Coordinates of C-alpha atoms in Angstrom, one line a residue:
M1 CA 6.4 -1.9 26.7
N2 CA 6.4 -1.1 22.9
Q3 CA 7.1 -3.8 20.4
E4 CA 10.5 -2.5 19.5
Q5 CA 11.8 -2.8 23.0
A6 CA 10.1 -6.2 23.4
L7 CA 12.0 -7.4 20.3
I8 CA 15.3 -6.2 21.6
D9 CA 14.6 -7.9 24.9
V10 CA 13.9 -11.3 23.4
F11 CA 16.5 -11.2 20.6
G12 CA 19.3 -9.4 22.5
N13 CA 22.3 -8.3 20.4
T14 CA 20.9 -9.9 17.3
L15 CA 18.7 -6.9 16.8
A16 CA 20.1 -4.3 19.3
A17 CA 23.0 -3.7 17.0
N18 CA 21.2 -4.1 13.7
P19 CA 18.6 -1.3 13.1
S20 CA 17.7 -2.6 9.6
A21 CA 16.9 -6.1 10.8
L22 CA 14.9 -4.6 13.7
R23 CA 12.7 -2.7 11.2
E24 CA 12.2 -5.9 9.2
C25 CA 11.1 -7.8 12.4
L26 CA 8.7 -5.0 13.4
N27 CA 7.2 -5.3 9.9
L28 CA 6.8 -9.0 10.4
L29 CA 5.0 -8.5 13.7
R30 CA 2.6 -6.1 12.1
I31 CA 1.8 -8.1 9.0
Y32 CA 1.4 -11.5 10.7
R33 CA 0.1 -10.2 14.1
I34 CA 2.3 -12.3 16.2
E35 CA 4.1 -11.6 19.5
P36 CA 7.9 -11.0 19.7
E37 CA 8.3 -14.2 21.6
T38 CA 6.6 -16.2 18.8
L39 CA 8.8 -14.5 16.2
H40 CA 11.9 -15.3 18.2
S41 CA 11.0 -19.0 18.6
K42 CA 10.3 -19.2 14.8
W43 CA 13.7 -17.5 14.2
E44 CA 15.4 -20.0 16.5
A45 CA 13.8 -22.9 14.7
Y46 CA 14.7 -21.5 11.3
I47 CA 18.4 -20.8 12.2
M48 CA 18.8 -24.3 13.7
N49 CA 17.5 -26.0 10.6
S50 CA 19.5 -23.8 8.2
T51 CA 22.9 -23.9 9.9
S52 CA 24.8 -27.1 10.7
A53 CA 27.4 -25.5 13.0
N54 CA 27.0 -26.2 16.7
R55 CA 26.5 -23.2 18.9
D56 CA 25.7 -22.5 22.5
E57 CA 22.2 -21.5 23.5
D58 CA 23.2 -18.1 24.8
D59 CA 25.1 -17.2 21.6
D60 CA 23.4 -14.5 19.4
V61 CA 23.3 -15.5 15.7
S62 CA 23.9 -12.6 13.4
M63 CA 20.8 -11.7 11.4
T64 CA 22.5 -11.2 8.0
T65 CA 20.6 -10.1 4.9
A66 CA 20.7 -13.6 3.5
H67 CA 19.5 -15.2 6.7
L68 CA 16.7 -12.5 7.0
E69 CA 15.5 -13.1 3.5
G70 CA 15.4 -16.8 4.0
F71 CA 13.6 -16.4 7.3
K72 CA 10.9 -14.2 5.8
N73 CA 10.3 -16.7 3.0
S74 CA 10.1 -19.6 5.5
L75 CA 7.8 -17.6 7.7
R76 CA 5.5 -16.6 4.9
R77 CA 5.2 -20.2 3.6
T78 CA 4.4 -21.5 7.1
L79 CA 1.8 -18.9 7.9
E80 CA 0.2 -19.0 4.5
L81 CA -0.2 -22.8 4.8
K82 CA -1.9 -22.3 8.1
S83 CA -4.1 -19.6 6.6
Q84 CA -5.1 -21.9 3.7
Q85 CA -6.0 -24.7 6.1
G86 CA -8.2 -22.4 8.0
Y87 CA -10.0 -21.2 4.9
Q88 CA -10.6 -24.9 3.8
Q89 CA -12.1 -25.7 7.2
Q90 CA -14.3 -22.7 7.0
A91 CA -15.4 -23.6 3.5
Q92 CA -16.2 -27.2 4.7
S93 CA -18.4 -25.8 7.5
T94 CA -20.5 -23.8 5.0
S95 CA -20.8 -26.5 2.4
G96 CA -24.6 -26.6 3.0
S97 CA -24.9 -23.8 0.4
S98 CA -23.5 -24.2 -3.1
F99 CA -22.6 -20.5 -3.1
A100 CA -21.2 -20.3 0.5
T101 CA -17.5 -19.3 -0.1
P102 CA -15.5 -18.3 2.9
K103 CA -15.8 -14.7 1.9
R104 CA -19.6 -14.9 1.4
A105 CA -20.0 -16.6 4.7
Q106 CA -18.1 -13.9 6.5
L107 CA -20.1 -11.2 4.8
K108 CA -23.4 -13.0 5.5
S109 CA -22.6 -13.3 9.2
R110 CA -21.6 -9.7 9.3
F111 CA -24.6 -8.1 7.7
Q112 CA -27.4 -10.6 8.5
G113 CA -26.8 -10.7 12.3
S114 CA -29.4 -9.7 14.9
A115 CA -30.5 -6.1 15.4
S116 CA -28.2 -5.9 18.4
Q117 CA -25.3 -6.5 16.1
A118 CA -26.2 -3.8 13.6
P119 CA -23.7 -1.1 14.7
R120 CA -20.8 -3.6 14.3
V121 CA -18.3 -1.1 12.9
H122 CA -18.7 1.4 15.7
H123 CA -18.5 -1.4 18.3
D124 CA -15.3 -2.7 16.8
M125 CA -13.8 0.8 16.7
E126 CA -14.6 1.4 20.3
M127 CA -13.6 -2.0 21.6
D128 CA -11.3 -2.1 24.6
H129 CA -7.8 -3.0 23.5
H130 CA -7.6 -5.8 26.2
D131 CA -10.7 -7.5 24.8
Q132 CA -9.7 -6.9 21.3
Y133 CA -6.3 -8.5 21.4
N134 CA -7.1 -11.3 23.8
S135 CA -10.0 -12.7 21.8
P136 CA -9.5 -16.1 20.1
E137 CA -9.5 -14.4 16.7
S138 CA -6.8 -12.0 17.6
M139 CA -4.4 -14.7 18.7
S140 CA -4.2 -16.2 15.2
S141 CA -0.9 -15.6 13.6
T142 CA -2.5 -14.9 10.2
R143 CA -4.2 -11.7 11.3
M144 CA -3.2 -8.3 10.2
P145 CA -1.0 -6.0 12.3
T146 CA -2.2 -4.3 15.4
S147 CA -3.6 -0.8 14.8
P148 CA -5.7 1.8 16.7
Y149 CA -8.7 0.2 15.2
K150 CA -9.7 -3.5 14.7
S151 CA -9.8 -4.5 11.1
L152 CA -12.8 -6.4 9.9
V153 CA -10.9 -7.7 6.9
Q154 CA -8.6 -10.8 6.7
P155 CA -5.1 -10.0 5.3
S156 CA -4.9 -10.7 1.6
P157 CA -1.9 -12.5 0.0
S158 CA -0.9 -9.2 -1.5
S159 CA -0.7 -7.7 2.0
K160 CA 1.9 -10.3 3.0
Q161 CA 3.8 -9.8 -0.3
F162 CA 3.8 -6.0 0.3
A163 CA 5.1 -6.3 3.8
L164 CA 8.0 -8.6 2.6
R165 CA 8.8 -6.5 -0.5
R166 CA 12.6 -6.3 -1.1
N167 CA 12.9 -2.9 -2.7
M168 CA 11.3 -0.8 0.0
S169 CA 12.8 2.6 0.6
E170 CA 15.1 2.4 -2.4
T171 CA 15.8 5.6 -4.3
E172 CA 14.8 5.2 -7.9
E173 CA 15.8 8.6 -9.3
V174 CA 17.5 11.8 -8.1
L175 CA 17.3 15.3 -9.6
N176 CA 20.2 17.7 -8.7
K177 CA 22.0 15.0 -6.7
D178 CA 24.8 17.4 -6.0
L179 CA 22.5 19.2 -3.5
K180 CA 22.5 17.7 0.0
L181 CA 19.6 16.2 1.9
R182 CA 18.5 17.9 5.1
S183 CA 19.6 15.6 7.9
E184 CA 18.6 17.7 11.0
A185 CA 15.1 17.8 12.4
P186 CA 13.0 20.9 11.8
R187 CA 13.0 23.6 14.4
T188 CA 9.9 24.0 16.6
V189 CA 10.2 27.7 17.5
S190 CA 7.2 29.8 16.4
E191 CA 9.2 31.9 14.0
Y192 CA 10.3 28.8 12.1
R193 CA 7.2 28.4 10.0
N194 CA 6.3 28.1 6.3
V195 CA 3.7 30.5 4.9
I196 CA 1.2 28.8 2.6
N197 CA -1.3 30.7 0.5
L198 CA -3.6 29.9 -2.4
V199 CA -3.0 31.6 -5.7
V200 CA -6.4 30.5 -7.1
A201 CA -9.4 29.6 -5.0
V202 CA -12.2 27.4 -6.3
K203 CA -15.5 27.9 -4.5
P204 CA -18.3 25.2 -4.7
Y205 CA -20.4 25.6 -7.8
R206 CA -23.2 23.8 -9.6
Y207 CA -22.0 21.7 -12.4
M208 CA -23.9 19.9 -15.1
F209 CA -25.6 23.2 -16.0
E210 CA -23.1 24.0 -18.8
K211 CA -24.7 25.4 -21.9
I212 CA -23.3 24.8 -25.4
K213 CA -23.3 28.5 -26.0
D214 CA -21.2 29.2 -22.9
K215 CA -18.8 26.4 -23.7
G216 CA -18.3 27.8 -27.2
E217 CA -17.6 31.2 -25.8
A218 CA -15.1 29.9 -23.3
L219 CA -13.3 28.0 -26.1
D220 CA -13.3 31.1 -28.3
D221 CA -12.0 33.3 -25.4
R222 CA -8.9 31.1 -25.1
I223 CA -8.0 31.5 -28.8
E224 CA -8.5 35.2 -28.6
A225 CA -6.5 35.5 -25.4
F226 CA -3.5 33.7 -27.0
A227 CA -3.8 35.9 -30.1
E228 CA -3.6 39.0 -27.9
L229 CA -0.6 37.6 -26.0
Y230 CA 1.2 36.9 -29.3
R231 CA 0.5 40.5 -30.5
K232 CA 2.0 41.9 -27.4
S233 CA 5.3 40.2 -28.1
Y234 CA 5.0 40.7 -31.9
P235 CA 3.0 43.9 -32.4
D236 CA 3.2 43.8 -36.2
T237 CA 1.4 40.4 -36.4
E238 CA -2.0 40.3 -38.3
F239 CA -4.1 37.2 -37.9
L240 CA -6.1 36.2 -41.0
N241 CA -8.8 33.5 -41.6
P242 CA -7.1 30.2 -42.5
A243 CA -10.2 29.0 -44.4
Y244 CA -9.9 31.9 -46.9
P245 CA -8.0 31.3 -50.1
S246 CA -4.6 33.0 -50.1
Q247 CA -1.7 33.0 -52.6
S248 CA 0.8 34.3 -50.1
V249 CA 1.9 33.2 -46.6
V250 CA -0.4 34.4 -43.8
T251 CA -0.3 34.0 -40.0
V252 CA -3.3 32.3 -38.3
V253 CA -4.2 31.3 -34.7
G254 CA -6.6 28.6 -33.6
R255 CA -7.1 25.3 -31.8
I256 CA -5.9 21.9 -33.0
C257 CA -8.7 19.4 -33.6
S258 CA -9.2 16.1 -35.3
D259 CA -11.8 14.8 -37.7
A260 CA -11.1 11.2 -36.7
N261 CA -14.4 9.7 -35.5
E262 CA -12.6 7.0 -33.5
G263 CA -9.1 6.0 -32.7
K264 CA -6.0 8.2 -32.1
A265 CA -5.7 11.4 -34.0
N266 CA -3.0 11.4 -36.7
E267 CA -1.3 13.6 -39.3
Q268 CA -4.1 13.1 -41.8
S269 CA -6.9 14.0 -39.4
L270 CA -5.5 17.4 -38.2
L271 CA -7.9 20.4 -38.3
L272 CA -7.5 24.0 -37.2
E273 CA -10.5 25.6 -35.5
T274 CA -10.7 29.4 -35.5
S275 CA -12.6 31.7 -33.1
R276 CA -15.8 33.4 -34.3
S277 CA -14.2 36.8 -34.4
L278 CA -11.0 35.7 -36.2
G279 CA -12.5 33.2 -38.6
G280 CA -16.2 32.7 -38.0
G281 CA -15.5 29.5 -36.0
A282 CA -14.6 27.6 -39.2
R283 CA -12.5 24.5 -39.3
V284 CA -9.9 23.9 -42.0
K285 CA -7.8 20.8 -42.8
L286 CA -4.1 21.1 -42.1
D287 CA -1.3 19.9 -44.3
V288 CA 1.9 19.6 -42.3
M289 CA 4.1 17.9 -44.9
E290 CA 6.3 20.9 -45.4
V291 CA 7.1 21.2 -41.7
Q292 CA 10.3 19.5 -40.6
G293 CA 9.1 18.8 -37.1
Y294 CA 6.0 19.4 -35.1
N295 CA 4.1 18.2 -32.0
F296 CA 0.4 18.7 -31.6
F297 CA -2.5 17.5 -29.4
P298 CA -6.3 18.2 -29.6
G299 CA -7.1 21.4 -27.7
Q300 CA -3.7 23.0 -28.2
I301 CA -3.7 26.7 -29.2
V302 CA -1.2 27.3 -31.9
V303 CA 0.1 30.1 -34.1
L304 CA 0.9 28.9 -37.7
S305 CA 2.1 30.4 -40.9
G306 CA 1.1 29.0 -44.3
L307 CA -1.2 29.4 -47.2
N308 CA -4.5 28.1 -48.5
S309 CA -4.3 28.0 -52.3
H310 CA -7.8 26.6 -53.0
G311 CA -9.7 27.4 -49.8
S312 CA -9.9 23.8 -48.6
V313 CA -6.5 22.9 -47.1
F314 CA -4.1 25.2 -45.1
A315 CA -0.6 24.2 -45.9
V316 CA 1.6 24.9 -42.9
T317 CA 5.1 26.3 -43.5
R318 CA 6.0 27.3 -39.9
V319 CA 4.8 26.6 -36.3
H320 CA 5.5 29.6 -34.2
E321 CA 6.8 29.5 -30.6
L322 CA 4.3 31.0 -28.1
P323 CA 5.4 33.7 -25.7
S324 CA 6.7 32.4 -22.5
L325 CA 4.8 32.7 -19.2
P326 CA 6.6 35.2 -16.9
M327 CA 8.6 33.5 -14.2
A328 CA 7.6 33.9 -10.5
D329 CA 9.7 36.4 -8.6
A330 CA 9.9 38.2 -5.3
S331 CA 11.9 41.1 -3.8
P332 CA 15.3 40.3 -2.3
A333 CA 13.9 41.5 1.1
D334 CA 11.0 39.0 1.0
L335 CA 13.4 36.2 0.0
E336 CA 15.7 37.0 2.9
D337 CA 12.8 37.2 5.3
F338 CA 11.4 33.8 4.2
Q339 CA 14.7 31.9 3.9
Y340 CA 16.8 33.3 6.8
R341 CA 14.3 34.7 9.3
K342 CA 11.3 32.4 9.1
M343 CA 13.3 29.3 8.0
A344 CA 16.6 30.1 9.8
G345 CA 18.5 29.2 6.6
Q346 CA 17.5 25.6 6.7
P347 CA 16.3 23.8 3.5
I348 CA 12.6 23.0 3.2
K349 CA 11.8 19.3 3.2
M350 CA 8.6 18.2 1.4
I351 CA 7.1 14.8 0.9
V352 CA 4.8 14.3 -2.1
A353 CA 2.5 11.3 -2.7
A354 CA -0.4 10.5 -4.9
G355 CA -3.1 7.8 -4.5
P356 CA -4.3 5.1 -4.6
Y357 CA -3.1 4.6 -1.0
T358 CA -4.3 1.0 -0.6
L359 CA -3.8 -2.3 -2.4
S360 CA -6.4 -3.3 -5.0
D361 CA -7.7 -6.3 -3.0
N362 CA -8.2 -4.8 0.4
L363 CA -9.0 -1.5 2.2
L364 CA -6.3 -1.7 4.8
F365 CA -4.1 1.1 3.4
E366 CA -0.7 -0.6 4.1
P367 CA 1.1 1.6 1.5
F368 CA -0.2 4.7 3.3
A369 CA 1.0 3.3 6.7
A370 CA 4.4 2.7 5.1
L371 CA 4.5 6.3 3.8
M372 CA 3.7 7.6 7.3
E373 CA 6.7 5.6 8.6
H374 CA 8.9 7.7 6.2
V375 CA 7.1 10.8 7.4
N376 CA 7.8 10.0 11.0
T377 CA 11.4 9.4 10.2
E378 CA 12.0 12.3 7.8
R379 CA 9.8 14.8 9.7
P380 CA 9.2 17.0 6.6
D381 CA 8.0 20.6 6.8
V382 CA 5.2 19.9 4.3
L383 CA 3.3 16.7 3.4
L384 CA 1.4 17.0 0.1
L385 CA -1.2 14.2 -0.4
M386 CA -3.0 14.0 -3.7
G387 CA -6.1 11.9 -4.4
P388 CA -7.6 9.5 -5.0
F389 CA -7.9 8.7 -1.3
I390 CA -11.0 6.5 -1.6
S391 CA -11.1 5.6 -5.3
S392 CA -14.4 4.9 -7.1
T393 CA -12.4 2.5 -9.3
H394 CA -11.2 0.3 -6.4
P395 CA -12.7 -3.2 -6.9
L396 CA -14.2 -3.4 -3.4
I397 CA -15.7 0.1 -3.5
A398 CA -17.1 -0.4 -7.0
S399 CA -18.7 -3.7 -6.0
G400 CA -20.0 -2.4 -2.6
D401 CA -18.1 -5.1 -0.7
V402 CA -17.4 -2.7 2.2
D403 CA -18.5 -2.5 5.8
M404 CA -18.1 1.2 6.4
M405 CA -18.9 4.5 4.7
P406 CA -16.0 5.8 2.6
E407 CA -15.5 8.7 5.0
A408 CA -15.1 6.2 7.8
Y409 CA -12.3 4.4 5.9
F410 CA -10.6 7.8 5.4
A411 CA -10.9 8.8 9.0
K412 CA -9.8 5.4 10.2
H413 CA -6.8 4.7 8.0
I414 CA -5.6 8.2 6.9
S415 CA -6.7 10.8 9.3
A416 CA -5.9 8.7 12.4
L417 CA -2.2 8.3 11.3
L418 CA -1.9 12.0 10.4
A419 CA -3.4 13.0 13.7
K420 CA -1.0 10.7 15.5
H421 CA 2.0 12.4 13.8
Q422 CA 0.6 15.9 14.5
E423 CA 0.2 15.0 18.2
R424 CA 3.7 13.7 18.4
Y425 CA 5.2 16.7 16.6
P426 CA 2.7 19.5 17.1
K427 CA 2.9 22.5 14.8
E428 CA 5.8 21.1 12.9
M429 CA 4.3 19.9 9.6
H430 CA 1.8 21.3 7.2
I431 CA -0.5 18.8 5.5
L432 CA -1.8 19.7 2.1
M433 CA -4.6 17.6 0.5
V434 CA -5.7 17.8 -3.1
P435 CA -8.8 15.8 -4.2
S436 CA -9.2 13.7 -7.3
L437 CA -12.1 13.2 -9.7
Q438 CA -12.0 9.5 -8.6
D439 CA -12.6 10.3 -5.0
V440 CA -16.0 9.0 -3.7
I441 CA -15.6 11.3 -0.7
H442 CA -15.8 14.4 -2.9
E443 CA -19.0 15.7 -4.4
T444 CA -17.7 17.4 -7.6
L445 CA -17.1 15.1 -10.6
V446 CA -15.6 17.6 -13.0
M447 CA -12.7 20.0 -13.0
P448 CA -12.0 22.3 -11.4
Q449 CA -12.8 20.7 -8.0
P450 CA -13.3 22.7 -4.9
E451 CA -11.5 21.6 -1.8
F452 CA -12.8 18.9 0.5
E453 CA -15.9 20.5 2.2
H454 CA -16.9 18.1 5.1
R455 CA -13.7 18.2 7.2
R456 CA -15.5 17.0 10.3
S457 CA -16.6 13.7 8.8
L458 CA -13.1 13.2 7.5
A459 CA -11.6 13.8 11.0
L460 CA -8.8 15.9 9.5
P461 CA -6.2 16.9 12.1
A462 CA -4.9 20.4 12.9
G463 CA -2.4 21.8 10.4
T464 CA -4.3 20.4 7.4
Y465 CA -4.9 22.6 4.3
C466 CA -7.5 21.4 1.9
L467 CA -6.7 22.6 -1.7
P468 CA -8.7 22.6 -4.9
N469 CA -7.9 20.5 -8.0
P470 CA -6.0 21.7 -9.9
A471 CA -4.2 23.7 -7.2
Q472 CA -2.0 26.7 -7.4
F473 CA -0.4 27.8 -4.2
T474 CA 2.7 29.3 -2.7
I475 CA 5.0 27.9 0.1
N476 CA 6.9 31.0 1.2
E477 CA 8.1 32.6 -2.0
M478 CA 7.8 29.5 -4.2
V479 CA 4.8 28.8 -6.5
F480 CA 3.5 25.3 -6.9
A481 CA 0.9 23.9 -9.4
V482 CA -0.7 20.5 -8.9
N483 CA -3.1 18.5 -11.1
T484 CA -4.3 15.1 -9.8
A485 CA -6.0 14.2 -13.1
D486 CA -3.6 12.2 -15.2
I487 CA -2.9 14.9 -17.7
L488 CA 0.3 13.4 -18.8
M489 CA -1.5 10.2 -19.8
H490 CA -4.1 12.2 -21.6
L491 CA -1.5 14.2 -23.5
N492 CA 0.5 11.0 -24.3
G493 CA -2.6 9.3 -25.7
D494 CA -3.6 12.2 -27.9
E495 CA -0.2 13.6 -29.0
I496 CA 0.6 13.8 -32.8
T497 CA 4.3 14.3 -33.4
R498 CA 7.0 14.1 -36.0
N499 CA 10.7 14.9 -35.5
P500 CA 10.0 16.9 -32.4
E501 CA 12.6 19.4 -31.1
R502 CA 12.4 17.7 -27.7
T503 CA 13.1 14.0 -28.0
D504 CA 12.4 13.4 -24.3
R505 CA 8.7 12.6 -24.3
M506 CA 8.1 13.4 -20.6
S507 CA 9.7 16.8 -20.9
R508 CA 7.7 17.5 -24.1
L509 CA 4.4 16.5 -22.4
S510 CA 5.2 18.6 -19.4
K511 CA 6.1 21.6 -21.6
Y512 CA 2.6 21.6 -23.1
I513 CA 1.2 22.6 -19.7
I514 CA 3.6 25.5 -19.3
D515 CA 3.2 26.7 -22.9
Q516 CA -0.6 26.4 -22.9
R517 CA -0.7 28.2 -19.5
N518 CA -3.4 25.8 -18.3
M519 CA -3.3 22.8 -16.0
H520 CA -5.6 20.7 -18.2
P521 CA -5.2 21.9 -21.9
V522 CA -6.5 18.8 -23.6
Y523 CA -9.8 19.1 -25.4
P524 CA -11.9 17.1 -25.6
G525 CA -9.6 14.5 -24.0
L526 CA -9.6 10.7 -24.1
A527 CA -13.1 9.2 -24.1
S528 CA -11.7 6.2 -22.3
E529 CA -10.6 8.3 -19.3
P530 CA -13.3 9.2 -16.9
D531 CA -11.2 11.8 -15.1
C532 CA -11.0 14.4 -17.9
G533 CA -14.3 16.2 -17.5
V534 CA -14.1 19.9 -17.4
D535 CA -16.7 22.6 -16.6
F536 CA -15.9 25.3 -19.2
N537 CA -17.8 27.9 -17.2
Q538 CA -14.9 27.6 -14.7
I539 CA -12.0 26.9 -17.1
D540 CA -10.3 30.2 -16.2
L541 CA -9.7 28.8 -12.7
M542 CA -7.3 26.3 -14.3
D543 CA -5.2 28.9 -16.1
L544 CA -1.7 29.4 -14.7
K545 CA -1.5 33.0 -13.3
V546 CA 2.3 32.9 -13.2
C547 CA 4.9 30.4 -14.3
P548 CA 5.2 28.0 -11.3
D549 CA 8.5 27.1 -9.8
V550 CA 7.4 23.5 -9.3
V551 CA 4.7 21.5 -11.2
I552 CA 3.5 18.2 -9.7
V553 CA 1.5 16.0 -12.1
P554 CA 1.0 12.4 -10.7
S555 CA 0.6 9.9 -13.5
K556 CA 0.5 6.2 -14.3
L557 CA 3.4 6.9 -16.6
K558 CA 6.8 6.2 -15.2
H559 CA 7.9 8.4 -12.4
F560 CA 10.4 11.2 -13.1
A561 CA 11.8 14.6 -11.9
K562 CA 12.9 16.9 -14.6
I563 CA 13.8 20.6 -15.3
V564 CA 11.6 21.9 -18.1
D565 CA 12.2 25.5 -19.1
N566 CA 13.5 26.4 -15.6
V567 CA 10.5 24.7 -14.0
V568 CA 10.9 21.6 -11.8
V569 CA 8.3 19.0 -13.0
V570 CA 7.7 16.0 -10.8
N571 CA 5.7 12.9 -11.4
P572 CA 5.8 10.9 -8.1
N573 CA 3.7 8.2 -9.7
Q574 CA 1.2 6.3 -7.5
L575 CA 1.9 5.1 -4.0
S576 CA 0.1 1.9 -4.7
K577 CA 0.0 0.0 -8.0
M578 CA -2.6 -2.7 -7.9
Q579 CA -1.2 -5.3 -5.5
A580 CA 2.2 -3.8 -5.1
G581 CA 3.9 -0.7 -3.7
G582 CA 4.7 2.4 -5.8
T583 CA 6.8 5.5 -5.3
F584 CA 6.6 9.0 -3.8
A585 CA 8.8 12.0 -4.0
K586 CA 11.0 13.9 -1.5
L587 CA 11.8 17.5 -2.3
T588 CA 14.7 19.3 -0.5
I589 CA 14.7 23.0 -1.4
H590 CA 17.7 24.9 -0.3
P591 CA 17.8 28.7 0.3
L592 CA 19.6 31.1 -1.9
P593 CA 23.1 32.1 -0.7
E594 CA 22.7 34.5 2.2
N595 CA 25.5 36.9 1.1
A596 CA 23.9 37.2 -2.4
L597 CA 20.6 38.1 -0.9
S598 CA 22.1 40.6 1.5
D599 CA 23.9 42.3 -1.4
A600 CA 20.7 42.3 -3.4
V601 CA 18.8 44.0 -0.5
M602 CA 21.5 46.6 -0.3
M603 CA 21.3 47.3 -4.1
M604 CA 17.5 47.6 -4.1
D605 CA 16.1 50.7 -5.8
E606 CA 12.3 51.2 -5.4
D607 CA 12.2 53.1 -8.7
D608 CA 13.9 50.3 -10.6
E609 CA 11.7 47.3 -11.2
Q610 CA 14.6 45.1 -12.1
T611 CA 16.3 45.5 -8.7
M612 CA 13.0 45.1 -6.9
S613 CA 12.5 41.5 -8.1
T614 CA 14.6 38.4 -8.0
Y615 CA 13.7 35.1 -9.7
H616 CA 13.5 32.3 -7.3
R617 CA 15.7 29.9 -9.3
V618 CA 14.1 26.9 -7.5
Y619 CA 15.4 24.6 -10.3
E620 CA 18.9 25.3 -9.2
R621 CA 18.3 24.7 -5.5
C622 CA 15.7 21.9 -5.4
R623 CA 16.7 18.3 -5.0
V624 CA 14.1 15.7 -5.8
D625 CA 14.4 12.0 -4.8
I626 CA 11.9 9.5 -6.2
V627 CA 11.7 6.8 -3.5
R628 CA 10.1 3.4 -3.4
V629 CA 7.6 3.1 -0.6

């Protein structure tokens, strides 16, 4: 008998007619590892103490929101008191050593046991469920919830707070709220399938072999590439050297730099660096006092007009708009095939989440388990998971206070839940995984990162696509671009601006990525951020090949979903924030109207490029919900 049915049996109508209260009670069983009968007895005790009205024993007391909140607080106080008493008794028993804290004693007994106890982790993972849950330890009401594996870690206070969080599943923000959510489950017929392809593949390579000459050439190539793009749109343009004296206004192209040795770049520290072919690689100081508004960051390629009267300072008079990246398109026939033959006219549902996936004081991955509850309920077509999965910055990983290899934590807490979903709903959901520079289970520590290589050690289930970082891929006709490095935070820290045209900072930061046609345009980046390293021998792999329909850039900055120059930009934020839960994003992408596609197919002319392509207009048909985990 499962726990849900057991709860209904002991509580009766109190829970049978109240699904939300039933979910709360299931959550309490998992976090405190108690039986349904125990929870019922504690509920009875609480309700008798909190209500003065007489009632018959067989009457069901309605579990209102107020009662439920009070009950959770009462239960937490009771069990935490018992937990503290247990810790005090354990501390007293180890008082022979002045350094024997309960945690140290537990670690000492775990790692300094006899040789027969060495493979402790594997033994616990393979322990029979009957022995596991009938041991004296497992009967304690302060243990963590039951799972396919026995946890070796005691629940932390933040675990209990996370389980009793009040704002779970709340929608924080909605983009295109006039579009409807998909309520029906996905179809399981073989024709109903999304087609996923990589736009840019990143093969494993040797890094830390970058030469200064190669890096300089790569930086020069980007300046010259933008100069050529600008000339294609404005053929009469002639680029001159900004370091040469000039008495008339000239047009120049180069990279924004800063001469500030430390601290944030500012208006007084702005420099323009030219390429070797266009200006001998010289740097010249910029004077932007005459410009009404501007927004720059180090590494940005810009086209400027101005003059250099004395050969020392280039006075900027105009900042030119760069040519737009061409939008992704497809033929009407392909769109009709994807949306009404393969997808049967149903919207595509996608769940997007970024790590960390566990709280900062344990490695039990409760936020990820909570996310998978949403996945099991929503049953999306695509689940996009972005690193870090096992973060090198996690306090327990950084200190080495672990009892398994990082891959084992991944297989136990992430792959196991994914495999369980895939077994329950086979061939229904695609899983996309993008690594992070903070992932200790990945070998590459600079961008671009290849995909996860050792899939067997990670125990990834069927239907998993491992993608590089940054990733550019297509789902049916739609183009997605993902970067797990916190590029928005880097841009925010390095931006130099005055009276910008776009007053919305998040839209402005997102537009940099599209305008610069690169998923990581900052150079050299913040020295304080370890996840901004780039191998410039591979920098072309981070260039946008076409303007994406959706850009996903997880960041520590506040979550958002915006439309920027006809591109949907989503920051789902982090699933876990220190000792609290974070947010994730749900995307519902509707098809184009069938009659419009049918008409476009009929009007197609193979000799006319305009009728052979149709813009996806995903920004018009994509609803984004930012949801609290």
